[in-house]
């Protein structure tokens, strides 16, 4: 996981607060992804970016926004946090088209909304 | 509809016993298939992947998986479990025409001493 760095690792928010999760990669990958992990539900895709300047919704985009700042960085923003957004968030990167190529994960960001 | 199913959210095996974690997919076209492992408080690490070459795929840490088209399965096995194998395992599928990786719900593997 050395190539994908997420910050912060832990965060506690109050309902209604906003925050941004940062992700940076040094793997020179075109595609970047944000997933959330919840018990019994596996990983669900929130948003992804196939290349710099493009973003697309995944399975569960509601309540989130993203920015692909440059090739290296892909941030996830919660504008008004809700308890349902308590989760572990993973950033991942991959080559431009999956086609069997591996995606690489960061170590996760634990978010609690109270 | 395209989907991936992992049978058994929790599996326990004795140290030294066979590990078998099940993964089935639903798709008319064989997809690319992956197994990832997640140790506590860490991200996901690739164990192995199937990309339409050999149907028996060998991965890290002694794990292997066999793609069976007729059964739409990609089960993960290891002949002899080790305590260090205790983790959560995710099957993931890249369906053709879909830019995202779809994950199963995960199987938590416990090793009994």
PDB file of C-alpha atoms in Angstrom:
ATOM      1  CA  UNK A   1       0.000   0.000   0.000  1.00  0.00           C
ATOM      2  CA  UNK A   2       2.992   2.292  -0.014  1.00  0.00           C
ATOM      3  CA  UNK A   3       1.931   3.950  -3.294  1.00  0.00           C
ATOM      4  CA  UNK A   4      -1.498   5.193  -2.126  1.00  0.00           C
ATOM      5  CA  UNK A   5      -1.651   7.566   0.811  1.00  0.00           C
ATOM      6  CA  UNK A   6      -4.863   8.580   2.554  1.00  0.00           C
ATOM      7  CA  UNK A   7      -5.364  11.263   5.160  1.00  0.00           C
ATOM      8  CA  UNK A   8      -6.647  11.455   7.795  1.00  0.00           C
ATOM      9  CA  UNK A   9      -6.588   7.897   9.105  1.00  0.00           C
ATOM     10  CA  UNK A  10      -9.156   8.574  11.812  1.00  0.00           C
ATOM     11  CA  UNK A  11     -11.780  11.289  12.119  1.00  0.00           C
ATOM     12  CA  UNK A  12     -14.808  11.936  14.291  1.00  0.00           C
ATOM     13  CA  UNK A  13     -17.382  14.383  12.978  1.00  0.00           C
ATOM     14  CA  UNK A  14     -20.575  15.808  14.322  1.00  0.00           C
ATOM     15  CA  UNK A  15     -23.713  15.496  12.213  1.00  0.00           C
ATOM     16  CA  UNK A  16     -23.818  18.333   9.706  1.00  0.00           C
ATOM     17  CA  UNK A  17     -20.102  19.035   9.699  1.00  0.00           C
ATOM     18  CA  UNK A  18     -18.105  18.869   6.512  1.00  0.00           C
ATOM     19  CA  UNK A  19     -14.748  17.328   5.801  1.00  0.00           C
ATOM     20  CA  UNK A  20     -12.505  16.197   2.989  1.00  0.00           C
ATOM     21  CA  UNK A  21     -10.624  12.933   2.722  1.00  0.00           C
ATOM     22  CA  UNK A  22      -7.415  13.264   0.787  1.00  0.00           C
ATOM     23  CA  UNK A  23      -5.816  10.645  -1.408  1.00  0.00           C
ATOM     24  CA  UNK A  24      -2.511  10.817  -3.238  1.00  0.00           C
ATOM     25  CA  UNK A  25      -0.751   8.199  -5.334  1.00  0.00           C
ATOM     26  CA  UNK A  26       2.744   7.971  -6.712  1.00  0.00           C
ATOM     27  CA  UNK A  27       2.093   5.015  -9.015  1.00  0.00           C
ATOM     28  CA  UNK A  28       1.427   7.127 -12.116  1.00  0.00           C
ATOM     29  CA  UNK A  29      -1.985   5.488 -12.507  1.00  0.00           C
ATOM     30  CA  UNK A  30      -4.727   7.167 -14.478  1.00  0.00           C
ATOM     31  CA  UNK A  31      -7.715   5.778 -12.598  1.00  0.00           C
ATOM     32  CA  UNK A  32      -8.583   6.506  -9.004  1.00  0.00           C
ATOM     33  CA  UNK A  33     -11.463   5.270  -6.878  1.00  0.00           C
ATOM     34  CA  UNK A  34     -13.189   5.900  -3.581  1.00  0.00           C
ATOM     35  CA  UNK A  35     -14.868   2.961  -1.842  1.00  0.00           C
ATOM     36  CA  UNK A  36     -16.621   2.633   1.461  1.00  0.00           C
ATOM     37  CA  UNK A  37     -16.543  -0.541   3.516  1.00  0.00           C
ATOM     38  CA  UNK A  38     -19.361  -1.503   5.860  1.00  0.00           C
ATOM     39  CA  UNK A  39     -19.806  -4.766   7.790  1.00  0.00           C
ATOM     40  CA  UNK A  40     -21.515  -7.432   5.731  1.00  0.00           C
ATOM     41  CA  UNK A  41     -21.622  -5.276   2.619  1.00  0.00           C
ATOM     42  CA  UNK A  42     -18.145  -5.590   1.208  1.00  0.00           C
ATOM     43  CA  UNK A  43     -16.762  -2.577  -0.595  1.00  0.00           C
ATOM     44  CA  UNK A  44     -19.044  -0.260  -2.503  1.00  0.00           C
ATOM     45  CA  UNK A  45     -17.856   2.249  -5.029  1.00  0.00           C
ATOM     46  CA  UNK A  46     -18.691   5.863  -4.260  1.00  0.00           C
ATOM     47  CA  UNK A  47     -17.018   7.706  -7.134  1.00  0.00           C
ATOM     48  CA  UNK A  48     -14.249   7.051  -9.575  1.00  0.00           C
ATOM     49  CA  UNK A  49     -12.072   9.010 -11.946  1.00  0.00           C
ATOM     50  CA  UNK A  50     -10.860   7.331 -15.102  1.00  0.00           C
ATOM     51  CA  UNK A  51      -8.432  10.133 -15.850  1.00  0.00           C
ATOM     52  CA  UNK A  52      -7.434  13.590 -14.755  1.00  0.00           C
ATOM     53  CA  UNK A  53     -10.347  15.928 -15.211  1.00  0.00           C
ATOM     54  CA  UNK A  54     -13.090  13.294 -15.244  1.00  0.00           C
ATOM     55  CA  UNK A  55     -15.228  11.850 -12.469  1.00  0.00           C
ATOM     56  CA  UNK A  56     -18.165   9.441 -12.454  1.00  0.00           C
ATOM     57  CA  UNK A  57     -20.644   8.199  -9.905  1.00  0.00           C
ATOM     58  CA  UNK A  58     -20.411   4.715  -8.504  1.00  0.00           C
ATOM     59  CA  UNK A  59     -22.995   2.715  -6.584  1.00  0.00           C
ATOM     60  CA  UNK A  60     -23.435   5.002  -3.578  1.00  0.00           C
ATOM     61  CA  UNK A  61     -22.594   8.630  -4.517  1.00  0.00           C
ATOM     62  CA  UNK A  62     -25.307  10.424  -2.543  1.00  0.00           C
ATOM     63  CA  UNK A  63     -23.921  12.757   0.105  1.00  0.00           C
ATOM     64  CA  UNK A  64     -20.446  12.884  -1.423  1.00  0.00           C
ATOM     65  CA  UNK A  65     -18.517  14.984  -3.890  1.00  0.00           C
ATOM     66  CA  UNK A  66     -15.115  14.396  -5.417  1.00  0.00           C
ATOM     67  CA  UNK A  67     -12.346  16.360  -7.036  1.00  0.00           C
ATOM     68  CA  UNK A  68      -9.608  15.010  -9.251  1.00  0.00           C
ATOM     69  CA  UNK A  69      -7.133  17.762  -8.566  1.00  0.00           C
ATOM     70  CA  UNK A  70      -4.408  16.350 -10.802  1.00  0.00           C
ATOM     71  CA  UNK A  71      -3.162  12.951 -11.811  1.00  0.00           C
ATOM     72  CA  UNK A  72      -1.869  12.211  -8.318  1.00  0.00           C
ATOM     73  CA  UNK A  73      -4.703  13.434  -6.121  1.00  0.00           C
ATOM     74  CA  UNK A  74      -8.361  12.510  -5.709  1.00  0.00           C
ATOM     75  CA  UNK A  75     -10.309  13.934  -2.797  1.00  0.00           C
ATOM     76  CA  UNK A  76     -13.661  12.924  -1.326  1.00  0.00           C
ATOM     77  CA  UNK A  77     -15.808  15.553   0.382  1.00  0.00           C
ATOM     78  CA  UNK A  78     -18.700  15.141   2.751  1.00  0.00           C
ATOM     79  CA  UNK A  79     -20.607  18.421   2.698  1.00  0.00           C
ATOM     80  CA  UNK A  80     -22.973  17.661   5.578  1.00  0.00           C
ATOM     81  CA  UNK A  81     -22.014  14.494   7.375  1.00  0.00           C
ATOM     82  CA  UNK A  82     -24.696  12.038   8.504  1.00  0.00           C
ATOM     83  CA  UNK A  83     -24.427   9.059  10.875  1.00  0.00           C
ATOM     84  CA  UNK A  84     -25.089   6.779   7.879  1.00  0.00           C
ATOM     85  CA  UNK A  85     -21.729   7.890   6.516  1.00  0.00           C
ATOM     86  CA  UNK A  86     -19.891   6.296   9.422  1.00  0.00           C
ATOM     87  CA  UNK A  87     -17.681   3.863   7.591  1.00  0.00           C
ATOM     88  CA  UNK A  88     -14.176   2.983   6.526  1.00  0.00           C
ATOM     89  CA  UNK A  89     -13.178   4.732   3.331  1.00  0.00           C
ATOM     90  CA  UNK A  90     -10.617   3.392   0.908  1.00  0.00           C
ATOM     91  CA  UNK A  91      -8.942   5.147  -1.939  1.00  0.00           C
ATOM     92  CA  UNK A  92      -7.611   2.970  -4.753  1.00  0.00           C
ATOM     93  CA  UNK A  93      -5.772   3.438  -8.030  1.00  0.00           C
ATOM     94  CA  UNK A  94      -5.410   1.477 -11.238  1.00  0.00           C
ATOM     95  CA  UNK A  95      -4.413   1.743 -14.870  1.00  0.00           C
ATOM     96  CA  UNK A  96      -6.684   3.442 -17.352  1.00  0.00           C
ATOM     97  CA  UNK A  97      -8.792   0.398 -18.159  1.00  0.00           C
ATOM     98  CA  UNK A  98      -9.274  -2.438 -15.725  1.00  0.00           C
ATOM     99  CA  UNK A  99      -9.044  -5.320 -18.199  1.00  0.00           C
ATOM    100  CA  UNK A 100      -7.754  -7.546 -15.478  1.00  0.00           C
ATOM    101  CA  UNK A 101      -5.310  -5.007 -14.167  1.00  0.00           C
ATOM    102  CA  UNK A 102      -4.895  -4.807 -10.440  1.00  0.00           C
ATOM    103  CA  UNK A 103      -6.123  -1.901  -8.399  1.00  0.00           C
ATOM    104  CA  UNK A 104      -4.128  -0.866  -5.372  1.00  0.00           C
ATOM    105  CA  UNK A 105      -5.622   0.302  -2.117  1.00  0.00           C
ATOM    106  CA  UNK A 106      -4.651   2.798   0.505  1.00  0.00           C
ATOM    107  CA  UNK A 107      -4.776   1.817   4.156  1.00  0.00           C
ATOM    108  CA  UNK A 108      -8.153   3.334   4.847  1.00  0.00           C
ATOM    109  CA  UNK A 109      -9.723   6.243   6.683  1.00  0.00           C
ATOM    110  CA  UNK A 110     -11.976   5.472   9.643  1.00  0.00           C
ATOM    111  CA  UNK A 111     -14.782   8.018   9.865  1.00  0.00           C
ATOM    112  CA  UNK A 112     -17.309   8.232  12.671  1.00  0.00           C
ATOM    113  CA  UNK A 113     -20.241  10.633  12.497  1.00  0.00           C
ATOM    114  CA  UNK A 114     -21.972  11.251  15.808  1.00  0.00           C
TER     115      UNK A 114
ATOM    116  CA  UNK B   1     -27.898  -9.130 -13.657  1.00  0.00           C
ATOM    117  CA  UNK B   2     -24.191  -9.249 -13.004  1.00  0.00           C
ATOM    118  CA  UNK B   3     -23.290 -10.104  -9.436  1.00  0.00           C
ATOM    119  CA  UNK B   4     -20.704 -11.781  -7.230  1.00  0.00           C
ATOM    120  CA  UNK B   5     -21.514 -13.976  -4.253  1.00  0.00           C
ATOM    121  CA  UNK B   6     -19.296 -15.211  -1.475  1.00  0.00           C
ATOM    122  CA  UNK B   7     -20.812 -18.129   0.401  1.00  0.00           C
ATOM    123  CA  UNK B   8     -20.147 -17.994   4.112  1.00  0.00           C
ATOM    124  CA  UNK B   9     -19.442 -14.741   5.874  1.00  0.00           C
ATOM    125  CA  UNK B  10     -17.382 -16.603   8.477  1.00  0.00           C
ATOM    126  CA  UNK B  11     -15.244 -19.685   7.995  1.00  0.00           C
ATOM    127  CA  UNK B  12     -13.229 -21.427  10.709  1.00  0.00           C
ATOM    128  CA  UNK B  13     -10.585 -24.059  10.040  1.00  0.00           C
ATOM    129  CA  UNK B  14      -7.987 -25.746  12.191  1.00  0.00           C
ATOM    130  CA  UNK B  15      -4.340 -24.913  11.733  1.00  0.00           C
ATOM    131  CA  UNK B  16      -2.959 -27.268   9.087  1.00  0.00           C
ATOM    132  CA  UNK B  17      -6.360 -27.985   7.548  1.00  0.00           C
ATOM    133  CA  UNK B  18      -7.556 -27.151   4.062  1.00  0.00           C
ATOM    134  CA  UNK B  19      -8.876 -23.651   3.475  1.00  0.00           C
ATOM    135  CA  UNK B  20     -11.728 -23.299   0.987  1.00  0.00           C
ATOM    136  CA  UNK B  21     -13.407 -19.949   0.423  1.00  0.00           C
ATOM    137  CA  UNK B  22     -16.163 -19.836  -2.145  1.00  0.00           C
ATOM    138  CA  UNK B  23     -16.912 -17.251  -4.801  1.00  0.00           C
ATOM    139  CA  UNK B  24     -19.494 -17.417  -7.564  1.00  0.00           C
ATOM    140  CA  UNK B  25     -20.337 -14.845 -10.186  1.00  0.00           C
ATOM    141  CA  UNK B  26     -23.272 -14.237 -12.432  1.00  0.00           C
ATOM    142  CA  UNK B  27     -22.460 -13.136 -15.966  1.00  0.00           C
ATOM    143  CA  UNK B  28     -22.957 -14.439 -19.496  1.00  0.00           C
ATOM    144  CA  UNK B  29     -19.402 -13.466 -20.373  1.00  0.00           C
ATOM    145  CA  UNK B  30     -16.537 -14.756 -18.224  1.00  0.00           C
ATOM    146  CA  UNK B  31     -15.150 -11.787 -16.314  1.00  0.00           C
ATOM    147  CA  UNK B  32     -11.786 -11.052 -14.780  1.00  0.00           C
ATOM    148  CA  UNK B  33     -11.669 -12.324 -11.204  1.00  0.00           C
ATOM    149  CA  UNK B  34      -9.625 -11.334  -8.193  1.00  0.00           C
ATOM    150  CA  UNK B  35      -9.102 -12.338  -4.595  1.00  0.00           C
ATOM    151  CA  UNK B  36      -8.014  -9.723  -2.099  1.00  0.00           C
ATOM    152  CA  UNK B  37      -7.043 -10.159   1.544  1.00  0.00           C
ATOM    153  CA  UNK B  38      -7.530  -7.624   4.309  1.00  0.00           C
ATOM    154  CA  UNK B  39      -5.717  -7.888   7.603  1.00  0.00           C
ATOM    155  CA  UNK B  40      -7.127  -5.994  10.595  1.00  0.00           C
ATOM    156  CA  UNK B  41      -6.999  -2.231  10.250  1.00  0.00           C
ATOM    157  CA  UNK B  42      -5.295  -2.404   6.898  1.00  0.00           C
ATOM    158  CA  UNK B  43      -6.173  -1.904   3.253  1.00  0.00           C
ATOM    159  CA  UNK B  44      -6.771  -4.663   0.740  1.00  0.00           C
ATOM    160  CA  UNK B  45      -3.905  -6.588  -0.782  1.00  0.00           C
ATOM    161  CA  UNK B  46      -4.120  -8.606  -3.984  1.00  0.00           C
ATOM    162  CA  UNK B  47      -3.770 -12.361  -3.463  1.00  0.00           C
ATOM    163  CA  UNK B  48      -4.246 -13.495  -7.044  1.00  0.00           C
ATOM    164  CA  UNK B  49      -6.194 -12.812 -10.215  1.00  0.00           C
ATOM    165  CA  UNK B  50      -7.630 -14.615 -13.221  1.00  0.00           C
ATOM    166  CA  UNK B  51      -7.367 -12.832 -16.552  1.00  0.00           C
ATOM    167  CA  UNK B  52      -8.297 -15.585 -19.056  1.00  0.00           C
ATOM    168  CA  UNK B  53      -4.913 -17.300 -19.165  1.00  0.00           C
ATOM    169  CA  UNK B  54      -4.444 -20.432 -17.020  1.00  0.00           C
ATOM    170  CA  UNK B  55      -7.581 -21.486 -15.154  1.00  0.00           C
ATOM    171  CA  UNK B  56      -5.575 -22.479 -12.081  1.00  0.00           C
ATOM    172  CA  UNK B  57      -4.026 -19.373 -10.632  1.00  0.00           C
ATOM    173  CA  UNK B  58      -1.373 -19.353  -7.941  1.00  0.00           C
ATOM    174  CA  UNK B  59      -1.040 -16.396  -5.631  1.00  0.00           C
ATOM    175  CA  UNK B  60       0.908 -15.229  -2.651  1.00  0.00           C
ATOM    176  CA  UNK B  61       1.145 -16.995   0.706  1.00  0.00           C
ATOM    177  CA  UNK B  62       0.403 -20.430  -0.792  1.00  0.00           C
ATOM    178  CA  UNK B  63      -3.104 -19.594  -1.980  1.00  0.00           C
ATOM    179  CA  UNK B  64      -4.512 -20.642  -5.304  1.00  0.00           C
ATOM    180  CA  UNK B  65      -7.835 -20.422  -7.097  1.00  0.00           C
ATOM    181  CA  UNK B  66      -9.389 -22.274  -9.994  1.00  0.00           C
ATOM    182  CA  UNK B  67     -11.661 -20.648 -12.538  1.00  0.00           C
ATOM    183  CA  UNK B  68     -14.498 -22.971 -13.518  1.00  0.00           C
ATOM    184  CA  UNK B  69     -16.606 -21.521 -16.276  1.00  0.00           C
ATOM    185  CA  UNK B  70     -19.235 -24.262 -16.127  1.00  0.00           C
ATOM    186  CA  UNK B  71     -19.795 -23.567 -12.452  1.00  0.00           C
ATOM    187  CA  UNK B  72     -19.241 -19.780 -12.698  1.00  0.00           C
ATOM    188  CA  UNK B  73     -16.941 -20.137  -9.734  1.00  0.00           C
ATOM    189  CA  UNK B  74     -13.544 -18.945  -8.583  1.00  0.00           C
ATOM    190  CA  UNK B  75     -12.974 -20.602  -5.215  1.00  0.00           C
ATOM    191  CA  UNK B  76      -9.882 -19.830  -3.162  1.00  0.00           C
ATOM    192  CA  UNK B  77      -7.937 -22.669  -1.555  1.00  0.00           C
ATOM    193  CA  UNK B  78      -4.851 -23.307   0.520  1.00  0.00           C
ATOM    194  CA  UNK B  79      -3.784 -26.856   1.402  1.00  0.00           C
ATOM    195  CA  UNK B  80      -2.652 -26.121   4.939  1.00  0.00           C
ATOM    196  CA  UNK B  81      -3.896 -23.194   7.007  1.00  0.00           C
ATOM    197  CA  UNK B  82      -1.503 -21.114   9.045  1.00  0.00           C
ATOM    198  CA  UNK B  83      -2.343 -18.837  11.930  1.00  0.00           C
ATOM    199  CA  UNK B  84      -1.184 -15.866   9.881  1.00  0.00           C
ATOM    200  CA  UNK B  85      -3.951 -16.557   7.329  1.00  0.00           C
ATOM    201  CA  UNK B  86      -6.577 -15.184   9.705  1.00  0.00           C
ATOM    202  CA  UNK B  87      -8.037 -12.220   7.835  1.00  0.00           C
ATOM    203  CA  UNK B  88     -10.975 -11.162   5.713  1.00  0.00           C
ATOM    204  CA  UNK B  89     -11.005 -12.280   2.103  1.00  0.00           C
ATOM    205  CA  UNK B  90     -12.827 -10.567  -0.722  1.00  0.00           C
ATOM    206  CA  UNK B  91     -13.665 -11.891  -4.137  1.00  0.00           C
ATOM    207  CA  UNK B  92     -13.873  -9.149  -6.755  1.00  0.00           C
ATOM    208  CA  UNK B  93     -15.031  -9.202 -10.342  1.00  0.00           C
ATOM    209  CA  UNK B  94     -14.467  -6.966 -13.304  1.00  0.00           C
ATOM    210  CA  UNK B  95     -17.380  -7.490 -15.637  1.00  0.00           C
ATOM    211  CA  UNK B  96     -16.789  -6.589 -19.267  1.00  0.00           C
ATOM    212  CA  UNK B  97     -18.227  -3.257 -20.256  1.00  0.00           C
ATOM    213  CA  UNK B  98     -18.157  -2.043 -16.684  1.00  0.00           C
ATOM    214  CA  UNK B  99     -15.410   0.244 -15.477  1.00  0.00           C
ATOM    215  CA  UNK B 100     -15.709  -0.698 -11.841  1.00  0.00           C
ATOM    216  CA  UNK B 101     -14.616  -3.638  -9.750  1.00  0.00           C
ATOM    217  CA  UNK B 102     -17.509  -5.342  -7.970  1.00  0.00           C
ATOM    218  CA  UNK B 103     -16.737  -6.859  -4.584  1.00  0.00           C
ATOM    219  CA  UNK B 104     -18.331  -9.715  -2.744  1.00  0.00           C
ATOM    220  CA  UNK B 105     -19.400  -9.181   0.839  1.00  0.00           C
ATOM    221  CA  UNK B 106     -16.285 -10.849   2.223  1.00  0.00           C
ATOM    222  CA  UNK B 107     -15.453 -13.969   4.219  1.00  0.00           C
ATOM    223  CA  UNK B 108     -13.763 -13.720   7.575  1.00  0.00           C
ATOM    224  CA  UNK B 109     -11.351 -16.613   8.044  1.00  0.00           C
ATOM    225  CA  UNK B 110     -10.542 -17.756  11.573  1.00  0.00           C
ATOM    226  CA  UNK B 111      -7.768 -20.261  12.239  1.00  0.00           C
ATOM    227  CA  UNK B 112      -8.204 -22.539  15.236  1.00  0.00           C
ATOM    228  CA  UNK B 113      -4.941 -23.495  16.960  1.00  0.00           C
TER     229      UNK B 113
END
